[in-house]
mmCIF file of C-alpha atoms in Angstrom:
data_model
loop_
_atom_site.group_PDB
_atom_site.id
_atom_site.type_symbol
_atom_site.label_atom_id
_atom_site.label_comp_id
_atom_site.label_asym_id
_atom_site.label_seq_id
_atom_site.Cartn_x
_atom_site.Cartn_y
_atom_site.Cartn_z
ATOM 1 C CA UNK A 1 44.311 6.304 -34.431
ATOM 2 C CA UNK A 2 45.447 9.994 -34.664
ATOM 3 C CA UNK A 3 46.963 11.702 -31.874
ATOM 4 C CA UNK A 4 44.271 13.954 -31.120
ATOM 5 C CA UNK A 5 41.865 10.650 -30.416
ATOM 6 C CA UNK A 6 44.360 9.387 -28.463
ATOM 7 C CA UNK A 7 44.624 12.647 -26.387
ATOM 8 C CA UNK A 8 41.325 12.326 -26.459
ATOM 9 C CA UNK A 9 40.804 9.242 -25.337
ATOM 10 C CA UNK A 10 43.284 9.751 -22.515
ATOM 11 C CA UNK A 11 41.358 12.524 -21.374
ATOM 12 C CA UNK A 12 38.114 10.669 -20.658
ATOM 13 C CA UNK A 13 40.372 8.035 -19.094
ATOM 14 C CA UNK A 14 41.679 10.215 -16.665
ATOM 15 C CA UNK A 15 37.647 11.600 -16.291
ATOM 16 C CA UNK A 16 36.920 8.194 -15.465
ATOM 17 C CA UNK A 17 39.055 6.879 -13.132
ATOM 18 C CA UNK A 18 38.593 9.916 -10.769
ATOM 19 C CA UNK A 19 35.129 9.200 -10.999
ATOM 20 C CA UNK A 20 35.746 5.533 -10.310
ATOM 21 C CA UNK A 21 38.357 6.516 -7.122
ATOM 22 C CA UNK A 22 34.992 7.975 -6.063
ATOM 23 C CA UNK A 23 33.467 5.359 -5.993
ATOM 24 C CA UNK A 24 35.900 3.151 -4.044
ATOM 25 C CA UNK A 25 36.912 1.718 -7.095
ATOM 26 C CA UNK A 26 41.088 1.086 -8.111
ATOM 27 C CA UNK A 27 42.726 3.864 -8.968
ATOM 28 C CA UNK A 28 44.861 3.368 -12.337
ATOM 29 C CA UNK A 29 47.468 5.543 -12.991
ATOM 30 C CA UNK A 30 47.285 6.886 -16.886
ATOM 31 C CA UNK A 31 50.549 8.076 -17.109
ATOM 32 C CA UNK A 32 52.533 4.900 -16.715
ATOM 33 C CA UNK A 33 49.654 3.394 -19.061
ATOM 34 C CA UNK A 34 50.717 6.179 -21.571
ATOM 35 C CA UNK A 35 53.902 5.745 -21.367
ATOM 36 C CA UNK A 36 53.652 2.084 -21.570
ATOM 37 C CA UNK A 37 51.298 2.517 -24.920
ATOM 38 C CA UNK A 38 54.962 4.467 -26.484
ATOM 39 C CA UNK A 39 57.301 1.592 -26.862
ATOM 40 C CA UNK A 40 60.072 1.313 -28.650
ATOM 41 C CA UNK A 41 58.971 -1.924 -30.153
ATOM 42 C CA UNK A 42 56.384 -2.448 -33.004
ATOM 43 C CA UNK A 43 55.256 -5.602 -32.040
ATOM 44 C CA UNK A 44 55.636 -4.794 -28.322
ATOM 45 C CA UNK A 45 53.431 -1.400 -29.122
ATOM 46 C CA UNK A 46 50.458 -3.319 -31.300
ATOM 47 C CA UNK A 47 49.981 -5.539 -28.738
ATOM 48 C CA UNK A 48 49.617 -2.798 -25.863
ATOM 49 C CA UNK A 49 47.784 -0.860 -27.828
ATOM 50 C CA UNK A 50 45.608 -3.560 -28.684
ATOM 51 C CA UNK A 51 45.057 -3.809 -24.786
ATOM 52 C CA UNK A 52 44.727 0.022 -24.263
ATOM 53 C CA UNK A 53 41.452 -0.475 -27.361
ATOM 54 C CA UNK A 54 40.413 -2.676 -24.887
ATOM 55 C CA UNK A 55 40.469 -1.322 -21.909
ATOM 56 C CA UNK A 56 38.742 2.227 -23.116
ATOM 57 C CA UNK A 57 36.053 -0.263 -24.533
ATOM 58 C CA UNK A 58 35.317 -1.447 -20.769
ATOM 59 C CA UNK A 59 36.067 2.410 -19.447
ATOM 60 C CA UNK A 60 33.428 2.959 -21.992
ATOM 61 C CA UNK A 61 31.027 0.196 -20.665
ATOM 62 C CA UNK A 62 31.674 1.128 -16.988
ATOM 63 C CA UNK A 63 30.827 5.056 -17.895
ATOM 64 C CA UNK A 64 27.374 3.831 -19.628
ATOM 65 C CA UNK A 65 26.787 1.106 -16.342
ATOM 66 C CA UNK A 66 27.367 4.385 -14.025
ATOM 67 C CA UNK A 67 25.918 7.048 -15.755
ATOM 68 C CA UNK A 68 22.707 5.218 -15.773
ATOM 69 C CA UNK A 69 22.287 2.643 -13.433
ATOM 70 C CA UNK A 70 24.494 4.342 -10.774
ATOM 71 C CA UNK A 71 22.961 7.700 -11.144
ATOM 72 C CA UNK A 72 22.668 9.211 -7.466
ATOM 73 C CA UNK A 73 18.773 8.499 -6.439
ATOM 74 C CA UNK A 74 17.017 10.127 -3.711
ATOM 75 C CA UNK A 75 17.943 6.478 -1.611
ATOM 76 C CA UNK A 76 21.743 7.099 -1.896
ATOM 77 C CA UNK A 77 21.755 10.501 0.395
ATOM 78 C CA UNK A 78 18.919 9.358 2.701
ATOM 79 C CA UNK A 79 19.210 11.107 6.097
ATOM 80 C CA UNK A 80 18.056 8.502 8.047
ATOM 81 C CA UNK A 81 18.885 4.503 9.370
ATOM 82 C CA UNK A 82 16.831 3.029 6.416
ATOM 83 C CA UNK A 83 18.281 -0.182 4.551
ATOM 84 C CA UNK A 84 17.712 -0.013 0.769
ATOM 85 C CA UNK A 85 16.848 -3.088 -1.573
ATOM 86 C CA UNK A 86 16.399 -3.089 -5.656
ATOM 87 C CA UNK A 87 17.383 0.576 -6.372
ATOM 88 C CA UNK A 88 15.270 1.658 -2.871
ATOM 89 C CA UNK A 89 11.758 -0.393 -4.346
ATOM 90 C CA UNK A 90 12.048 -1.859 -0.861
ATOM 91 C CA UNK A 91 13.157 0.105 2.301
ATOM 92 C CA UNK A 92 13.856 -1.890 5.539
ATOM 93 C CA UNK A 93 14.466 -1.046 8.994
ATOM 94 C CA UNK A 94 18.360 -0.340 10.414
ATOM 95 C CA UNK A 95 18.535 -3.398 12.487
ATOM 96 C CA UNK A 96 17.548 -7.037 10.458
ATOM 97 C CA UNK A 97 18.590 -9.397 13.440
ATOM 98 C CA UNK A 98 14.825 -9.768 14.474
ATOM 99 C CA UNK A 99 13.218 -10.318 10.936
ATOM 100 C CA UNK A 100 15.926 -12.629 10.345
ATOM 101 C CA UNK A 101 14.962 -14.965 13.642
ATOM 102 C CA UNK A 102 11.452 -14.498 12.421
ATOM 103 C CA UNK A 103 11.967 -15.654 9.576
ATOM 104 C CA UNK A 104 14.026 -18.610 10.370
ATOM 105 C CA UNK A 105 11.658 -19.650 13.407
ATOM 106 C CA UNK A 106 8.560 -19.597 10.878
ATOM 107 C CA UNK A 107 10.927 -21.810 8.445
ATOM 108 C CA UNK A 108 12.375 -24.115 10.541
ATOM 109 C CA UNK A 109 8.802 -25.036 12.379
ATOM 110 C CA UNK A 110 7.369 -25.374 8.861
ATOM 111 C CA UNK A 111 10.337 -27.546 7.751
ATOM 112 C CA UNK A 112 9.831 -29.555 10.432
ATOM 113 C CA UNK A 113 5.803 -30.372 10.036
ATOM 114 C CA UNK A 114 7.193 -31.126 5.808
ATOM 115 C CA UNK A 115 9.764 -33.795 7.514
ATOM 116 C CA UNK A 116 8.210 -35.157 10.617
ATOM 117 C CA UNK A 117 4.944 -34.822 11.267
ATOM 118 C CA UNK A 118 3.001 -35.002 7.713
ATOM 119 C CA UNK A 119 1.709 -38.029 6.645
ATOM 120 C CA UNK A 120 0.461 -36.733 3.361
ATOM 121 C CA UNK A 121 0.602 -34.537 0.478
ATOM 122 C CA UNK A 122 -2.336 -32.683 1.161
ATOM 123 C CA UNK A 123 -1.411 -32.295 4.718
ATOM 124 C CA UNK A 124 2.436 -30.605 3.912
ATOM 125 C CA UNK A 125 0.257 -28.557 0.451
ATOM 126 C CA UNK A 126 -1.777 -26.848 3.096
ATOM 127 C CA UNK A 127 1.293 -26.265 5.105
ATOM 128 C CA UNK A 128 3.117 -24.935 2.524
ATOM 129 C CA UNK A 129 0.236 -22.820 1.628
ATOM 130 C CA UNK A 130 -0.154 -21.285 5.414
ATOM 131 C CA UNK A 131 3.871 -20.370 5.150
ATOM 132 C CA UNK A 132 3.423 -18.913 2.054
ATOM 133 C CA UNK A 133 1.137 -16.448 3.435
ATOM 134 C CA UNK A 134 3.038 -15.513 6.396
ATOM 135 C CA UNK A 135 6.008 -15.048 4.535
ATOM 136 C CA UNK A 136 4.271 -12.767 1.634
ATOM 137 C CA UNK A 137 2.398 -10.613 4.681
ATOM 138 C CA UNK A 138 6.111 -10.566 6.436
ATOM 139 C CA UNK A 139 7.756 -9.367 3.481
ATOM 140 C CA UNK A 140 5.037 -6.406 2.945
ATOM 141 C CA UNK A 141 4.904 -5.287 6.617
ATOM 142 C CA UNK A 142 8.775 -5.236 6.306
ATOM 143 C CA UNK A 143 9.725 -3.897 2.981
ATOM 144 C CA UNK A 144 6.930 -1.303 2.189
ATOM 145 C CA UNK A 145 7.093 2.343 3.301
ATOM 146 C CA UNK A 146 5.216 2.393 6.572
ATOM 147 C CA UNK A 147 4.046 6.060 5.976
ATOM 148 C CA UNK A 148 7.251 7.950 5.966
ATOM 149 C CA UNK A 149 6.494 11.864 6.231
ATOM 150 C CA UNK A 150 9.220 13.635 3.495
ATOM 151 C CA UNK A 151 11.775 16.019 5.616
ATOM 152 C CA UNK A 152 11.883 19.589 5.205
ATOM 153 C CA UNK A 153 14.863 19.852 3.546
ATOM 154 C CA UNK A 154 14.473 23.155 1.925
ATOM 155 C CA UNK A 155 14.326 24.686 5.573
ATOM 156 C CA UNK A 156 16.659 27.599 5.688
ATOM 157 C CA UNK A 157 19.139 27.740 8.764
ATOM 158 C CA UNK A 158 17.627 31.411 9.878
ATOM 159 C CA UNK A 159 14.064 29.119 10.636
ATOM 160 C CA UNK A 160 15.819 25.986 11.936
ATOM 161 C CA UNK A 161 17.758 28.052 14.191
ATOM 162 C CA UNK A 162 14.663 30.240 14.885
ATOM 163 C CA UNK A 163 13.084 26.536 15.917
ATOM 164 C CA UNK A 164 15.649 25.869 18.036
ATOM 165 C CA UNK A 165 15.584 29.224 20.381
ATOM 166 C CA UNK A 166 11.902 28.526 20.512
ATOM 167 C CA UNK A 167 10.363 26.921 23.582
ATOM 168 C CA UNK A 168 7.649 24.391 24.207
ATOM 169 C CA UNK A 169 4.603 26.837 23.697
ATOM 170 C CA UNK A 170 5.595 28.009 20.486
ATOM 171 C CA UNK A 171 7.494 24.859 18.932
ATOM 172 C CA UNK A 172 3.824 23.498 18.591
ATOM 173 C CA UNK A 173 0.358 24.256 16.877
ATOM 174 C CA UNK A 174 -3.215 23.731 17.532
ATOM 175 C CA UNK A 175 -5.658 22.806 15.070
ATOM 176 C CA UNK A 176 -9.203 21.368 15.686
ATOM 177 C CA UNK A 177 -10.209 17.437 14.572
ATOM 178 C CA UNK A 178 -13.781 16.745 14.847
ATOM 179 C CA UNK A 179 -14.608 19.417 17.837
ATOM 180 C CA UNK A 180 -11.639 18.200 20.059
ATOM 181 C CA UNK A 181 -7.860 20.278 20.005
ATOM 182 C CA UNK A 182 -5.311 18.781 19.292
ATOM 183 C CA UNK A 183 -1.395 19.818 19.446
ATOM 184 C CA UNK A 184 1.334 19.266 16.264
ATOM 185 C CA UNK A 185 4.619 19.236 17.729
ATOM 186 C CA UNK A 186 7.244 20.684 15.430
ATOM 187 C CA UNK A 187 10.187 17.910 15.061
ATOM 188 C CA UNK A 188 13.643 19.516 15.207
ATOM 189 C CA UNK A 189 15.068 16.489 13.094
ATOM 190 C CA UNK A 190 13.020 16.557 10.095
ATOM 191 C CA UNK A 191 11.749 20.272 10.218
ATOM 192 C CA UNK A 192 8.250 20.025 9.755
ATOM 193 C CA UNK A 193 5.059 20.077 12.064
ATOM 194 C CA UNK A 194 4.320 16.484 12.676
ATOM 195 C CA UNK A 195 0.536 16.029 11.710
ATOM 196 C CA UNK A 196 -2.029 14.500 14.395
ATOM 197 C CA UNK A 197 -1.156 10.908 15.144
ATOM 198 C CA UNK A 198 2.243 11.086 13.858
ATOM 199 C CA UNK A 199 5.578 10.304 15.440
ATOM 200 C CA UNK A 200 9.079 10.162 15.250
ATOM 201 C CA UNK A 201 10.556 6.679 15.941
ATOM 202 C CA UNK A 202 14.383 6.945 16.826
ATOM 203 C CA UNK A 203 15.479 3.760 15.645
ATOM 204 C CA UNK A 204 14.875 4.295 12.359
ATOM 205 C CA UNK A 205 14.852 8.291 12.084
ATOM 206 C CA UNK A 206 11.809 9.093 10.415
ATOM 207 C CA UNK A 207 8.602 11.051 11.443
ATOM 208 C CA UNK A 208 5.593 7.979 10.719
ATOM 209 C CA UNK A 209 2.226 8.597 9.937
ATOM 210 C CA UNK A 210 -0.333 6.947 12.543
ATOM 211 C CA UNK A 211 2.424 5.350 14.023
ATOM 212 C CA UNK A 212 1.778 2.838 15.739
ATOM 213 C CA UNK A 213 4.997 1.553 17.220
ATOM 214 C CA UNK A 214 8.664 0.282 15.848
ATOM 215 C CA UNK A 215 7.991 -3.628 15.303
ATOM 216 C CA UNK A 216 11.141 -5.322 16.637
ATOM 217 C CA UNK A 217 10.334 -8.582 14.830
ATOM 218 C CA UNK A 218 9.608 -7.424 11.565
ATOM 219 C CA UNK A 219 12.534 -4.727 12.001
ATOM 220 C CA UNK A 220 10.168 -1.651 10.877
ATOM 221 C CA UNK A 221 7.847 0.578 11.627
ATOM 222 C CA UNK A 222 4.071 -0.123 11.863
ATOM 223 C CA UNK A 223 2.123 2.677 10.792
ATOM 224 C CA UNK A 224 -0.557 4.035 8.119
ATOM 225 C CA UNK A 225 1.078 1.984 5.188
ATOM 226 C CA UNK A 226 1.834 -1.062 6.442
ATOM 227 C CA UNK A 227 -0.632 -1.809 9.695
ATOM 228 C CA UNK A 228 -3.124 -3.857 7.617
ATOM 229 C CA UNK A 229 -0.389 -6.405 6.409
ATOM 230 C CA UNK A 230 0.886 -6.217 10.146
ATOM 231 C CA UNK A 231 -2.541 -7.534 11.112
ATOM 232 C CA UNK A 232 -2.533 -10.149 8.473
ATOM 233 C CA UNK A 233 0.770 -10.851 9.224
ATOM 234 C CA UNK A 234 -0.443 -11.875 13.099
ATOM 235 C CA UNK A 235 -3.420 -13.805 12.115
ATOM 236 C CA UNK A 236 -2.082 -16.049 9.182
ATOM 237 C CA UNK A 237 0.969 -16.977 11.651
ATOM 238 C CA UNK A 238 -1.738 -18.031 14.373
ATOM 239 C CA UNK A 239 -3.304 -20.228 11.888
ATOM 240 C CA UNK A 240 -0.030 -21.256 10.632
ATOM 241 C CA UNK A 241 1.056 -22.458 14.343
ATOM 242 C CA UNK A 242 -2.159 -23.749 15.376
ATOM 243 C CA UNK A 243 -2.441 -26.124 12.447
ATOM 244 C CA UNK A 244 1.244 -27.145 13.589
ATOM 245 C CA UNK A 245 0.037 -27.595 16.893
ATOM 246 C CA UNK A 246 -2.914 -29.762 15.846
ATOM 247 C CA UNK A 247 -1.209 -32.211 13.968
ATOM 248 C CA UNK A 248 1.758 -32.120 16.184
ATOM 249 C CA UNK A 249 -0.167 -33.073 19.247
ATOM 250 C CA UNK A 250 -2.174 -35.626 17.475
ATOM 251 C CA UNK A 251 1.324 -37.488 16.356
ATOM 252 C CA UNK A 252 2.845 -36.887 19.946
ATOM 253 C CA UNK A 253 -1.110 -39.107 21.337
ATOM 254 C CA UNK A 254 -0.430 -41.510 18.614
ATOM 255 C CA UNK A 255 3.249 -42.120 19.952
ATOM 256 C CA UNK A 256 2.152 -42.238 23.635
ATOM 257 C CA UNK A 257 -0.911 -44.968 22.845
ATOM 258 C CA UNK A 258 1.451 -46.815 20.827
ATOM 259 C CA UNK A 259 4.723 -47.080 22.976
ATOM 260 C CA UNK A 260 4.888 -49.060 26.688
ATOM 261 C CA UNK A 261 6.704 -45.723 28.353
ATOM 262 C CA UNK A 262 3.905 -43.052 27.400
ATOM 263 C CA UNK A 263 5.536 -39.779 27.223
ATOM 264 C CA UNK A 264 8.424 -41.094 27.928
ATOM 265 C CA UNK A 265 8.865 -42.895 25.170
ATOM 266 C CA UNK A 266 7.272 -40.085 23.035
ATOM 267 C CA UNK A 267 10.074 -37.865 24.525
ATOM 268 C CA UNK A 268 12.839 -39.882 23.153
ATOM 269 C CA UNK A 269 10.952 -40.810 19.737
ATOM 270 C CA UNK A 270 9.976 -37.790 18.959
ATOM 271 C CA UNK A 271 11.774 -35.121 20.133
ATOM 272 C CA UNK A 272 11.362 -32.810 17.477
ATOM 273 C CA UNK A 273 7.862 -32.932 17.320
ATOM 274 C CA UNK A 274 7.562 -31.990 21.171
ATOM 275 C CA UNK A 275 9.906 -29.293 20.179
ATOM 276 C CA UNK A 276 7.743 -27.624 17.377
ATOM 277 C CA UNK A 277 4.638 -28.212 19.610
ATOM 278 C CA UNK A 278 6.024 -26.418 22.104
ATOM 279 C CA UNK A 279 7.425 -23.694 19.984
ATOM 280 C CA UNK A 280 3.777 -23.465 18.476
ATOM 281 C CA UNK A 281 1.516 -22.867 21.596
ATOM 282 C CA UNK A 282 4.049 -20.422 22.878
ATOM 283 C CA UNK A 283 3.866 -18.620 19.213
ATOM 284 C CA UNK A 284 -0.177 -18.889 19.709
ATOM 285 C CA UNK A 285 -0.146 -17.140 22.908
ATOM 286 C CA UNK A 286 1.689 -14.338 22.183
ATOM 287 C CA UNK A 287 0.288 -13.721 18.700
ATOM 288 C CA UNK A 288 -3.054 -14.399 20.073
ATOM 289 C CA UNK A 289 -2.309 -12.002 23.097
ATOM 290 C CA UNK A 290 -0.935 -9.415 20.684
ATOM 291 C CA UNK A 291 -4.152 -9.610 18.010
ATOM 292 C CA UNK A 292 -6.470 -9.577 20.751
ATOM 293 C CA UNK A 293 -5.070 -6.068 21.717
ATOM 294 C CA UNK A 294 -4.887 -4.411 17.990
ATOM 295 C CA UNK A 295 -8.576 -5.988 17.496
ATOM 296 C CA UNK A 296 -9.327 -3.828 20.592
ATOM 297 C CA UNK A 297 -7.318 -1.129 19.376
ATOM 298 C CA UNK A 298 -8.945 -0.790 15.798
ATOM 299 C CA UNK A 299 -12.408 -0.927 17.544
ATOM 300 C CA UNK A 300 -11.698 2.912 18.695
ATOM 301 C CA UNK A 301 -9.520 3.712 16.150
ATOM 302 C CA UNK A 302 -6.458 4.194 18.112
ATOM 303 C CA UNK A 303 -2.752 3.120 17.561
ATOM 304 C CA UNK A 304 -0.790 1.438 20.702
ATOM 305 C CA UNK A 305 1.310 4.468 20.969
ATOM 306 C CA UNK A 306 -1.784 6.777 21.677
ATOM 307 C CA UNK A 307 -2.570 4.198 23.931
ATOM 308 C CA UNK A 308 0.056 4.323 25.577
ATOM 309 C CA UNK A 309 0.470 8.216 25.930
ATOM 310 C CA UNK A 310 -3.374 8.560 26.847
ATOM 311 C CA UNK A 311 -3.808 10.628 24.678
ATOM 312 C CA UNK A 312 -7.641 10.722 24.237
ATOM 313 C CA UNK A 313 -8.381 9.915 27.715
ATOM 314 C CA UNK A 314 -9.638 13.220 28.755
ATOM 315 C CA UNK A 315 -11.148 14.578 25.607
ATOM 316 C CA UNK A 316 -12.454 11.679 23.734
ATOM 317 C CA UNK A 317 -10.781 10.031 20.713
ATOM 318 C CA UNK A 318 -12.157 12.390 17.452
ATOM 319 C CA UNK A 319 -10.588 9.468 14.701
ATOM 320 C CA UNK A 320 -13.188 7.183 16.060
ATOM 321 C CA UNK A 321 -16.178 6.659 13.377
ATOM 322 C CA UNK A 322 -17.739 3.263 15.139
ATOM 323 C CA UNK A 323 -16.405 -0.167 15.048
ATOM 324 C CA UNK A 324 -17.752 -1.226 11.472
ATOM 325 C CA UNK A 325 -15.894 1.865 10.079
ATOM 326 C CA UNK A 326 -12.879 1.655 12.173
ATOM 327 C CA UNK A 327 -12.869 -2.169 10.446
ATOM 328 C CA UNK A 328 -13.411 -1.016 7.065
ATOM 329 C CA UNK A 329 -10.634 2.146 7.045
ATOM 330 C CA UNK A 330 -8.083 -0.238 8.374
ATOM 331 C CA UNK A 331 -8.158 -3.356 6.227
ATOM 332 C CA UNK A 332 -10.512 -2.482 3.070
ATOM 333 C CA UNK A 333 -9.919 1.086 2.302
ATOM 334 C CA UNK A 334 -7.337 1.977 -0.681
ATOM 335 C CA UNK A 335 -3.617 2.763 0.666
ATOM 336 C CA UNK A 336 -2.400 6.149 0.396
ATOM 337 C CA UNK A 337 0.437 6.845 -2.090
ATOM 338 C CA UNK A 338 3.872 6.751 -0.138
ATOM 339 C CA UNK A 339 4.549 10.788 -0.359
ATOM 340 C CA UNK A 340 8.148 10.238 -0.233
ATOM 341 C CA UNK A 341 9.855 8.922 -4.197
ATOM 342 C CA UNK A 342 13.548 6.957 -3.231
ATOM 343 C CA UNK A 343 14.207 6.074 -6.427
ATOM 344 C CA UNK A 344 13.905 9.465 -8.177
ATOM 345 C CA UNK A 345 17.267 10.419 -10.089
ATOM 346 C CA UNK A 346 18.976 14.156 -8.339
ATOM 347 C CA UNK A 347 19.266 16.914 -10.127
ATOM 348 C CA UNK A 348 22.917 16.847 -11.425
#
């Protein structure tokens, strides 16, 4: 090895670690390795040069691993409270505390039918096949973009400024939906006019499309994207908990007949089951209570938070097209592309 590879060679060492200290990564300092490379020593010097061969072989890996898989993607410099998974293929809300008691609730009740309460194999299949659903609908209402509108990022500081002097009147536009006026508010955090139905939800920092509201449970947002799997989401956990509830009530009236003390006795043989039973009628009534209201809700075509606001209550909603339609655009038309791409590679 000459001594203008080894300069060489140095060089892209010294490239590298900076780039790794970037990172977060060890710093290594290359002169002490130089000067440890120029012993006196032949043996002494073979061997470390031997591990300096080695070592640029793994700088050499590590530049390939980050000039390729840890290229900067449009996820890295996201401006808002989004979690990333798999290179930003899935995007999640900021907080995961209530998808993670969601998901342990639906997992321990289901463990608990498998262990307790099924008597057979087709009994815990059809279980298993009930949580499977939940779980898939759960992981698309929580992991897909819920209709994400793209920030104006090429917004010059003369026009956000220009925004910002600007009051109420003019920070807005009017445009006309099927005969009735309606208002786009300009949002000050993502620089764009928010189109009709659209919202900016403040836990997670993005303006939504048809937003419907910031799901606590699932830790996202519920709007254009992802409302259909929300729905699915409610419905296959009420079938989920009512076929808990079935069987567990039907063990719980086996144990009463059967034992001298009634429920008593139930109570202290079976305290898990009376546990999951209650856990299940309490799950029906509050998913039951929420579907009701979304069935209601898709019937005029309106999300909760326009419900909420009021918003058609003077002029008439102009998204309603009739209950059939409002059906059809909400769980069997094709889903819009996302418009925003997180794992596109930045211009260097």
């Amino acid at each position: 090895m000459g001594p203008k590879s080894k300069d060489s060679e140095i060089h892209n060492l010294n490239n590298s670690t900076e780039s790794e200290s970037h990172y977060g990564h060890t710093e290594i300092d290359v002169d002490k390795l130089e000067n440890e490379t120029e012993s006196s020593d032949p043996k002494e010097e073979k061997i470390q040069i031997s591990v300096r061969e080695r070592f640029v072989w793994i700088k050499r890996a590590c530049c390939f691993h980050h000039g390729h898989a840890e290229r900067t993607r449009a996820y890295h410099v996201w401006p808002a409270n989004n979690v990333f998974f798999f290179g930003g293929r899935l995007i999640c809300g900021p907080d995961p505390r209530g998808l993670l008691l969601t998901t342990f609730s639906i997992s321990l009740s289901s463990w608990v039918f498998a262990v307790y309460i099924g008597h057979s194999a087709l009994m815990i299949t059809f279980s298993l096949i009930l949580t499977a659903l939940v779980f898939v609908n759960l992981f698309l209402v929580s992991t897909i973009d819920p209709g994400i509108i793209p920030r104006n990022v090429q917004a010059s500081i003369e026009e956000e400024e220009e925004q910002e002097g600007n009051n109420d009147q003019t920070r807005s536009m009017r445009i006309i939906v099927n005969g009735v006026e309606l208002k786009q508010k300009y949002c000050r955090i993502c620089k764009i006019f928010r189109p009709p139905r659209s919202c900016h939800c403040a836990i997670c920092d993005n303006c939504i499309e048809n937003f419907d509201h910031h799901c606590p449970w699932t830790s996202q947002c519920i709007g254009l994207r992802n409302y259909r799997f929300y729905m699915t989401f409610i419905f296959s956990a009420i079938a989920l908990y009512t076929y808990i509830f079935a069987f567990s009530c039907r063990r719980i009236q086996k144990i009463i007949w059967e034992d001298e003390n009634g429920f008593l006795g139930a109570l202290s043989n079976c305290p898990e089951t009376l546990a999951v039973a209650a856990f299940s009628v309490t799950a029906i009534a509050f998913l039951g209570g929420l579907g009701c209201y979304h069935l209601y809700l898709i019937a005029k075509n309106q999300t909760a938070y326009e419900y909420f606001r009021q918003r058609f209550a003077d002029s008439g909603n102009p998204f309603d097209k009739g209950v059939f339609k409002n059906f059809k655009e909400v769980f069997f038309m094709p889903l819009p592309p996302s418009r925003i791409d997180l794992t596109r590679i930045l211009d260097e």
